[in-house]
Structure formats: C-alpha cells, structure tokens
C-alpha cells in the first residue's frame, strides 16, 4: 500500500510559533489514527511570503512556490493552520490559497480532498473565525472539511490544567475524523458535549478564589 501524502500548511509568522506547534500536534495525532504509512510535508508559509507576494503581481511563481502548489494539489489530505487577526485568517494564509488557484481560476481543484482546519489566536474570542471565515473558504473550494475544528488560545498551552486537557481532546477528536476521511470512510456525527451553564461556571470560579 502506498503511503498517504499529507501536506501541513502553517501560516505562523514567528519562530517558534504556536501555530506550527498546533500543526505538529495535529499531525502526530493523525498519524496515530492511521494504520498505514504517511508522507508528511510541512509548509511554512512565512518562508514563502516573498514568493507569494511576487506571484500575486506577476503571475509567475518561483520554483519553490510552484513545487509547494503542486504538492498541495497532489496531497491526499491537508492540515491547514492559521493565526487569527481581527477575527479572520491571516493575509498570508489567504494569499497562498488565492495563488493556488490564480492560474486556473478553478475553485474545484480541492474538490473532495479532506481538510482539517485549525487556528491560534490571542484570545478565545477569535475561535469564531474558524466557522465564519476559515470553514467557508474551504467549503467554497469544495473540500471535505473535518467537522471538528481546533482552536488554541494562550491559556490552552498550560501544563496539566483543564484547558490543556480540553485542547488534547479536541486534537484527538479532529485527528480521528480526519483519519476516517483519509481512509475514505464517512465521519459519524459526534456526540454533543455537555454544556455547563455560564452562571455555574462563574460560581465555580468564585469558589476557587475563595479557597
């Protein structure tokens, strides 16, 4: 059996980057859910920023950008992770996908391709960008977007706290759904999570402060 080809697109701007860290964790979790070998290609868009900008104004991709575009289109699945600024994906992230289809104007090039979407941001409020900006982008491109999207705020990266455990669960669930799509299997509707009323959450916080 030939290995699955997985392209991981990270639009993080800093180095090291929480966006790349999240991409790596999603990739590792996906590997654990698959029963066959996987060829992973990591794409750091920050390294292609000048190439992407040049292609936007000249329509001529560099050799490195052309190679990345071809690898992305040939992949069996894509993990796409972007930082969120002003409640939407980064300009670099969007520009890459604009360039991806610039030559052909064919928005069906990702049709049927499994895509796991994820994002990082300075506050949990930005998590809404996954559903109102990032998911619609890939839906427009006819990709098969994994039901569970993963967002990581700064507090999710702590050691051993409830937020970190929640992030680990979201990563595992999303990776499991992604792996099922890569295997060509339908993703079953996940069970709904228990929603804790806001008043109850506030009461719990007050109790913690008092103790």
PDB file of C-alpha atoms in Angstrom:
ATOM      1  CA  UNK A   1       0.000   0.000   0.000  1.00  0.00           C
ATOM      2  CA  UNK A   2       1.391   3.392  -0.995  1.00  0.00           C
ATOM      3  CA  UNK A   3       1.819   5.916   1.814  1.00  0.00           C
ATOM      4  CA  UNK A   4      -0.740   8.658   2.186  1.00  0.00           C
ATOM      5  CA  UNK A   5       0.518  12.092   1.208  1.00  0.00           C
ATOM      6  CA  UNK A   6      -0.269  14.730   3.802  1.00  0.00           C
ATOM      7  CA  UNK A   7       0.518  18.430   3.399  1.00  0.00           C
ATOM      8  CA  UNK A   8       0.557  20.530   6.568  1.00  0.00           C
ATOM      9  CA  UNK A   9       0.237  24.270   5.959  1.00  0.00           C
ATOM     10  CA  UNK A  10       1.318  26.529   8.804  1.00  0.00           C
ATOM     11  CA  UNK A  11       0.816  30.280   8.442  1.00  0.00           C
ATOM     12  CA  UNK A  12       2.592  31.232  11.659  1.00  0.00           C
ATOM     13  CA  UNK A  13       4.677  34.386  11.413  1.00  0.00           C
ATOM     14  CA  UNK A  14       7.021  33.974  14.370  1.00  0.00           C
ATOM     15  CA  UNK A  15       9.658  31.378  15.125  1.00  0.00           C
ATOM     16  CA  UNK A  16       8.981  29.413  17.236  1.00  0.00           C
ATOM     17  CA  UNK A  17       5.271  29.626  16.508  1.00  0.00           C
ATOM     18  CA  UNK A  18       2.232  28.382  18.423  1.00  0.00           C
ATOM     19  CA  UNK A  19       0.625  27.903  15.008  1.00  0.00           C
ATOM     20  CA  UNK A  20       3.378  25.480  13.991  1.00  0.00           C
ATOM     21  CA  UNK A  21       3.166  23.776  17.390  1.00  0.00           C
ATOM     22  CA  UNK A  22      -0.537  23.157  16.892  1.00  0.00           C
ATOM     23  CA  UNK A  23       0.104  21.907  13.354  1.00  0.00           C
ATOM     24  CA  UNK A  24       2.691  19.436  14.680  1.00  0.00           C
ATOM     25  CA  UNK A  25       0.327  18.138  17.357  1.00  0.00           C
ATOM     26  CA  UNK A  26      -2.461  17.633  14.828  1.00  0.00           C
ATOM     27  CA  UNK A  27      -0.068  15.815  12.502  1.00  0.00           C
ATOM     28  CA  UNK A  28       1.165  13.478  15.246  1.00  0.00           C
ATOM     29  CA  UNK A  29      -2.400  12.719  16.353  1.00  0.00           C
ATOM     30  CA  UNK A  30      -3.419  11.964  12.750  1.00  0.00           C
ATOM     31  CA  UNK A  31      -0.516   9.529  12.377  1.00  0.00           C
ATOM     32  CA  UNK A  32      -1.679   7.667  15.485  1.00  0.00           C
ATOM     33  CA  UNK A  33      -5.141   7.176  13.974  1.00  0.00           C
ATOM     34  CA  UNK A  34      -3.891   5.780  10.670  1.00  0.00           C
ATOM     35  CA  UNK A  35      -2.920   2.160  10.045  1.00  0.00           C
ATOM     36  CA  UNK A  36      -0.629   2.878   7.107  1.00  0.00           C
ATOM     37  CA  UNK A  37       2.485   4.911   6.410  1.00  0.00           C
ATOM     38  CA  UNK A  38       2.197   8.641   5.848  1.00  0.00           C
ATOM     39  CA  UNK A  39       4.439  11.027   3.949  1.00  0.00           C
ATOM     40  CA  UNK A  40       4.199  14.424   5.618  1.00  0.00           C
ATOM     41  CA  UNK A  41       5.277  17.675   4.014  1.00  0.00           C
ATOM     42  CA  UNK A  42       5.368  20.727   6.277  1.00  0.00           C
ATOM     43  CA  UNK A  43       4.830  24.044   4.522  1.00  0.00           C
ATOM     44  CA  UNK A  44       5.877  27.140   6.483  1.00  0.00           C
ATOM     45  CA  UNK A  45       4.220  29.971   4.586  1.00  0.00           C
ATOM     46  CA  UNK A  46       6.450  32.582   6.239  1.00  0.00           C
ATOM     47  CA  UNK A  47       9.334  31.144   4.214  1.00  0.00           C
ATOM     48  CA  UNK A  48       7.351  31.662   1.009  1.00  0.00           C
ATOM     49  CA  UNK A  49       5.944  35.107   1.830  1.00  0.00           C
ATOM     50  CA  UNK A  50       8.049  36.979  -0.723  1.00  0.00           C
ATOM     51  CA  UNK A  51       7.371  34.350  -3.388  1.00  0.00           C
ATOM     52  CA  UNK A  52       3.623  34.566  -2.779  1.00  0.00           C
ATOM     53  CA  UNK A  53       3.624  38.381  -2.955  1.00  0.00           C
ATOM     54  CA  UNK A  54       5.701  38.337  -6.145  1.00  0.00           C
ATOM     55  CA  UNK A  55       3.360  35.823  -7.760  1.00  0.00           C
ATOM     56  CA  UNK A  56       0.343  37.980  -6.872  1.00  0.00           C
ATOM     57  CA  UNK A  57       1.659  40.848  -9.021  1.00  0.00           C
ATOM     58  CA  UNK A  58       3.496  38.963 -11.772  1.00  0.00           C
ATOM     59  CA  UNK A  59       1.556  35.686 -12.094  1.00  0.00           C
ATOM     60  CA  UNK A  60       4.875  33.831 -12.249  1.00  0.00           C
ATOM     61  CA  UNK A  61       5.532  31.510  -9.278  1.00  0.00           C
ATOM     62  CA  UNK A  62       9.064  30.797  -8.131  1.00  0.00           C
ATOM     63  CA  UNK A  63      10.330  27.216  -8.327  1.00  0.00           C
ATOM     64  CA  UNK A  64       9.795  26.770  -4.574  1.00  0.00           C
ATOM     65  CA  UNK A  65       6.237  28.107  -4.711  1.00  0.00           C
ATOM     66  CA  UNK A  66       5.380  26.034  -7.782  1.00  0.00           C
ATOM     67  CA  UNK A  67       6.674  22.913  -6.041  1.00  0.00           C
ATOM     68  CA  UNK A  68       4.560  23.699  -2.960  1.00  0.00           C
ATOM     69  CA  UNK A  69       1.438  24.296  -5.037  1.00  0.00           C
ATOM     70  CA  UNK A  70       1.889  21.005  -6.888  1.00  0.00           C
ATOM     71  CA  UNK A  71       2.464  19.110  -3.633  1.00  0.00           C
ATOM     72  CA  UNK A  72      -0.668  20.656  -2.105  1.00  0.00           C
ATOM     73  CA  UNK A  73      -2.857  19.760  -5.060  1.00  0.00           C
ATOM     74  CA  UNK A  74      -1.447  16.208  -5.157  1.00  0.00           C
ATOM     75  CA  UNK A  75      -1.894  15.579  -1.427  1.00  0.00           C
ATOM     76  CA  UNK A  76      -4.392  13.049  -0.115  1.00  0.00           C
ATOM     77  CA  UNK A  77      -5.252  15.448   2.700  1.00  0.00           C
ATOM     78  CA  UNK A  78      -4.396  18.873   4.092  1.00  0.00           C
ATOM     79  CA  UNK A  79      -3.978  20.195   7.612  1.00  0.00           C
ATOM     80  CA  UNK A  80      -4.344  23.985   7.459  1.00  0.00           C
ATOM     81  CA  UNK A  81      -3.450  26.115  10.481  1.00  0.00           C
ATOM     82  CA  UNK A  82      -3.508  29.904  10.617  1.00  0.00           C
ATOM     83  CA  UNK A  83      -3.154  32.582  13.257  1.00  0.00           C
ATOM     84  CA  UNK A  84      -6.257  34.742  13.604  1.00  0.00           C
ATOM     85  CA  UNK A  85      -6.016  38.523  13.295  1.00  0.00           C
ATOM     86  CA  UNK A  86      -9.034  40.843  13.537  1.00  0.00           C
ATOM     87  CA  UNK A  87     -11.392  37.849  13.702  1.00  0.00           C
ATOM     88  CA  UNK A  88     -10.219  36.249  10.445  1.00  0.00           C
ATOM     89  CA  UNK A  89      -7.402  34.212   8.891  1.00  0.00           C
ATOM     90  CA  UNK A  90      -4.079  35.888   8.228  1.00  0.00           C
ATOM     91  CA  UNK A  91      -3.436  37.682   4.953  1.00  0.00           C
ATOM     92  CA  UNK A  92      -0.544  35.320   4.203  1.00  0.00           C
ATOM     93  CA  UNK A  93      -2.812  32.288   4.647  1.00  0.00           C
ATOM     94  CA  UNK A  94      -5.468  33.699   2.304  1.00  0.00           C
ATOM     95  CA  UNK A  95      -2.885  34.860  -0.244  1.00  0.00           C
ATOM     96  CA  UNK A  96      -1.459  31.353  -0.530  1.00  0.00           C
ATOM     97  CA  UNK A  97      -4.840  29.890  -1.422  1.00  0.00           C
ATOM     98  CA  UNK A  98      -5.508  32.780  -3.803  1.00  0.00           C
ATOM     99  CA  UNK A  99      -2.235  31.965  -5.571  1.00  0.00           C
ATOM    100  CA  UNK A 100      -3.095  28.261  -5.554  1.00  0.00           C
ATOM    101  CA  UNK A 101      -5.967  28.916  -7.957  1.00  0.00           C
ATOM    102  CA  UNK A 102      -4.680  32.027  -9.700  1.00  0.00           C
ATOM    103  CA  UNK A 103      -3.612  30.349 -12.924  1.00  0.00           C
ATOM    104  CA  UNK A 104      -6.664  28.152 -13.492  1.00  0.00           C
ATOM    105  CA  UNK A 105      -9.485  30.043 -11.739  1.00  0.00           C
ATOM    106  CA  UNK A 106     -10.815  26.562 -10.988  1.00  0.00           C
ATOM    107  CA  UNK A 107     -12.268  26.518  -7.484  1.00  0.00           C
ATOM    108  CA  UNK A 108     -12.842  22.750  -7.701  1.00  0.00           C
ATOM    109  CA  UNK A 109      -9.159  21.753  -7.546  1.00  0.00           C
ATOM    110  CA  UNK A 110      -9.601  20.719  -3.896  1.00  0.00           C
ATOM    111  CA  UNK A 111     -12.937  19.032  -4.539  1.00  0.00           C
ATOM    112  CA  UNK A 112     -13.365  16.005  -2.286  1.00  0.00           C
ATOM    113  CA  UNK A 113      -9.989  16.478  -0.583  1.00  0.00           C
ATOM    114  CA  UNK A 114     -10.086  16.018   3.227  1.00  0.00           C
ATOM    115  CA  UNK A 115      -9.036  19.178   5.075  1.00  0.00           C
ATOM    116  CA  UNK A 116      -8.551  19.651   8.808  1.00  0.00           C
ATOM    117  CA  UNK A 117      -8.813  23.330   9.769  1.00  0.00           C
ATOM    118  CA  UNK A 118      -7.266  24.848  12.864  1.00  0.00           C
ATOM    119  CA  UNK A 119      -6.244  28.227  14.226  1.00  0.00           C
ATOM    120  CA  UNK A 120      -4.458  30.033  17.021  1.00  0.00           C
ATOM    121  CA  UNK A 121      -5.194  33.431  18.500  1.00  0.00           C
ATOM    122  CA  UNK A 122      -4.534  35.772  21.382  1.00  0.00           C
ATOM    123  CA  UNK A 123      -7.978  35.245  22.875  1.00  0.00           C
ATOM    124  CA  UNK A 124     -10.614  32.504  22.763  1.00  0.00           C
ATOM    125  CA  UNK A 125     -12.997  35.063  21.236  1.00  0.00           C
ATOM    126  CA  UNK A 126     -11.170  34.546  17.934  1.00  0.00           C
ATOM    127  CA  UNK A 127     -12.300  30.911  17.796  1.00  0.00           C
ATOM    128  CA  UNK A 128     -15.425  32.006  15.919  1.00  0.00           C
ATOM    129  CA  UNK A 129     -13.212  32.729  12.914  1.00  0.00           C
ATOM    130  CA  UNK A 130     -12.969  29.001  12.273  1.00  0.00           C
ATOM    131  CA  UNK A 131     -16.670  28.798  11.472  1.00  0.00           C
ATOM    132  CA  UNK A 132     -17.402  32.190   9.908  1.00  0.00           C
ATOM    133  CA  UNK A 133     -14.224  32.602   7.836  1.00  0.00           C
ATOM    134  CA  UNK A 134     -11.981  29.543   7.512  1.00  0.00           C
ATOM    135  CA  UNK A 135     -14.581  26.802   7.042  1.00  0.00           C
ATOM    136  CA  UNK A 136     -16.480  28.799   4.378  1.00  0.00           C
ATOM    137  CA  UNK A 137     -13.201  29.301   2.461  1.00  0.00           C
ATOM    138  CA  UNK A 138     -12.641  25.558   2.100  1.00  0.00           C
ATOM    139  CA  UNK A 139     -16.329  24.828   1.584  1.00  0.00           C
ATOM    140  CA  UNK A 140     -16.251  27.229  -1.354  1.00  0.00           C
ATOM    141  CA  UNK A 141     -13.314  25.242  -2.715  1.00  0.00           C
ATOM    142  CA  UNK A 142     -15.434  22.053  -2.414  1.00  0.00           C
ATOM    143  CA  UNK A 143     -13.061  20.393   0.054  1.00  0.00           C
ATOM    144  CA  UNK A 144     -14.282  17.835   2.604  1.00  0.00           C
ATOM    145  CA  UNK A 145     -13.777  19.825   5.795  1.00  0.00           C
ATOM    146  CA  UNK A 146     -13.474  17.827   9.021  1.00  0.00           C
ATOM    147  CA  UNK A 147     -16.459  18.528  11.337  1.00  0.00           C
ATOM    148  CA  UNK A 148     -14.275  19.308  14.350  1.00  0.00           C
ATOM    149  CA  UNK A 149     -12.126  22.437  14.019  1.00  0.00           C
ATOM    150  CA  UNK A 150      -9.412  23.100  16.602  1.00  0.00           C
ATOM    151  CA  UNK A 151      -8.635  26.499  18.117  1.00  0.00           C
ATOM    152  CA  UNK A 152      -5.866  27.162  20.619  1.00  0.00           C
ATOM    153  CA  UNK A 153      -5.681  30.302  22.766  1.00  0.00           C
ATOM    154  CA  UNK A 154      -2.688  31.127  25.018  1.00  0.00           C
ATOM    155  CA  UNK A 155      -4.310  29.529  28.061  1.00  0.00           C
ATOM    156  CA  UNK A 156      -4.588  26.201  26.201  1.00  0.00           C
ATOM    157  CA  UNK A 157      -0.831  25.691  26.340  1.00  0.00           C
ATOM    158  CA  UNK A 158      -0.532  25.353  30.149  1.00  0.00           C
ATOM    159  CA  UNK A 159       0.784  22.259  31.877  1.00  0.00           C
ATOM    160  CA  UNK A 160      -1.785  19.793  33.111  1.00  0.00           C
ATOM    161  CA  UNK A 161      -4.723  22.162  33.567  1.00  0.00           C
ATOM    162  CA  UNK A 162      -8.285  21.729  32.398  1.00  0.00           C
ATOM    163  CA  UNK A 163      -7.729  23.931  29.337  1.00  0.00           C
ATOM    164  CA  UNK A 164      -4.785  21.852  28.138  1.00  0.00           C
ATOM    165  CA  UNK A 165      -6.720  18.626  28.583  1.00  0.00           C
ATOM    166  CA  UNK A 166      -9.558  20.167  26.582  1.00  0.00           C
ATOM    167  CA  UNK A 167      -7.172  21.020  23.749  1.00  0.00           C
ATOM    168  CA  UNK A 168      -5.783  17.489  23.732  1.00  0.00           C
ATOM    169  CA  UNK A 169      -9.304  16.073  23.465  1.00  0.00           C
ATOM    170  CA  UNK A 170     -10.182  18.409  20.590  1.00  0.00           C
ATOM    171  CA  UNK A 171      -6.985  17.488  18.762  1.00  0.00           C
ATOM    172  CA  UNK A 172      -7.643  13.768  19.198  1.00  0.00           C
ATOM    173  CA  UNK A 173     -11.239  14.073  18.017  1.00  0.00           C
ATOM    174  CA  UNK A 174     -10.378  16.187  14.969  1.00  0.00           C
ATOM    175  CA  UNK A 175      -7.464  13.915  14.031  1.00  0.00           C
ATOM    176  CA  UNK A 176      -9.708  10.870  14.323  1.00  0.00           C
ATOM    177  CA  UNK A 177     -12.294  12.400  11.999  1.00  0.00           C
ATOM    178  CA  UNK A 178      -9.570  13.464   9.571  1.00  0.00           C
ATOM    179  CA  UNK A 179      -8.087   9.964   9.544  1.00  0.00           C
ATOM    180  CA  UNK A 180     -11.500   8.469   8.755  1.00  0.00           C
ATOM    181  CA  UNK A 181     -11.873  10.780   5.768  1.00  0.00           C
ATOM    182  CA  UNK A 182      -8.364   9.894   4.589  1.00  0.00           C
ATOM    183  CA  UNK A 183      -9.371   6.233   4.721  1.00  0.00           C
ATOM    184  CA  UNK A 184     -12.420   7.039   2.622  1.00  0.00           C
ATOM    185  CA  UNK A 185     -14.869   6.396   5.435  1.00  0.00           C
ATOM    186  CA  UNK A 186     -17.797   8.640   6.397  1.00  0.00           C
ATOM    187  CA  UNK A 187     -17.376  10.597   9.604  1.00  0.00           C
ATOM    188  CA  UNK A 188     -20.028   9.715  12.157  1.00  0.00           C
ATOM    189  CA  UNK A 189     -21.814  12.549  13.870  1.00  0.00           C
ATOM    190  CA  UNK A 190     -20.093  13.144  17.162  1.00  0.00           C
ATOM    191  CA  UNK A 191     -21.947  13.116  20.440  1.00  0.00           C
ATOM    192  CA  UNK A 192     -22.754  16.528  21.818  1.00  0.00           C
ATOM    193  CA  UNK A 193     -20.601  17.840  24.621  1.00  0.00           C
ATOM    194  CA  UNK A 194     -22.138  18.711  27.942  1.00  0.00           C
ATOM    195  CA  UNK A 195     -22.630  22.476  28.137  1.00  0.00           C
ATOM    196  CA  UNK A 196     -22.052  23.956  31.570  1.00  0.00           C
ATOM    197  CA  UNK A 197     -24.337  26.971  32.207  1.00  0.00           C
ATOM    198  CA  UNK A 198     -22.473  30.277  32.429  1.00  0.00           C
ATOM    199  CA  UNK A 199     -23.837  31.013  35.915  1.00  0.00           C
ATOM    200  CA  UNK A 200     -22.478  27.676  37.112  1.00  0.00           C
ATOM    201  CA  UNK A 201     -19.056  28.447  35.634  1.00  0.00           C
ATOM    202  CA  UNK A 202     -18.979  31.806  37.446  1.00  0.00           C
ATOM    203  CA  UNK A 203     -19.961  30.159  40.719  1.00  0.00           C
ATOM    204  CA  UNK A 204     -17.135  27.650  40.318  1.00  0.00           C
ATOM    205  CA  UNK A 205     -14.647  30.461  39.710  1.00  0.00           C
ATOM    206  CA  UNK A 206     -15.812  32.292  42.842  1.00  0.00           C
ATOM    207  CA  UNK A 207     -15.399  29.113  44.880  1.00  0.00           C
ATOM    208  CA  UNK A 208     -11.844  28.666  43.558  1.00  0.00           C
ATOM    209  CA  UNK A 209     -10.915  32.232  44.547  1.00  0.00           C
ATOM    210  CA  UNK A 210     -12.378  31.825  47.998  1.00  0.00           C
ATOM    211  CA  UNK A 211     -10.407  28.620  48.530  1.00  0.00           C
TER     212      UNK A 211
END
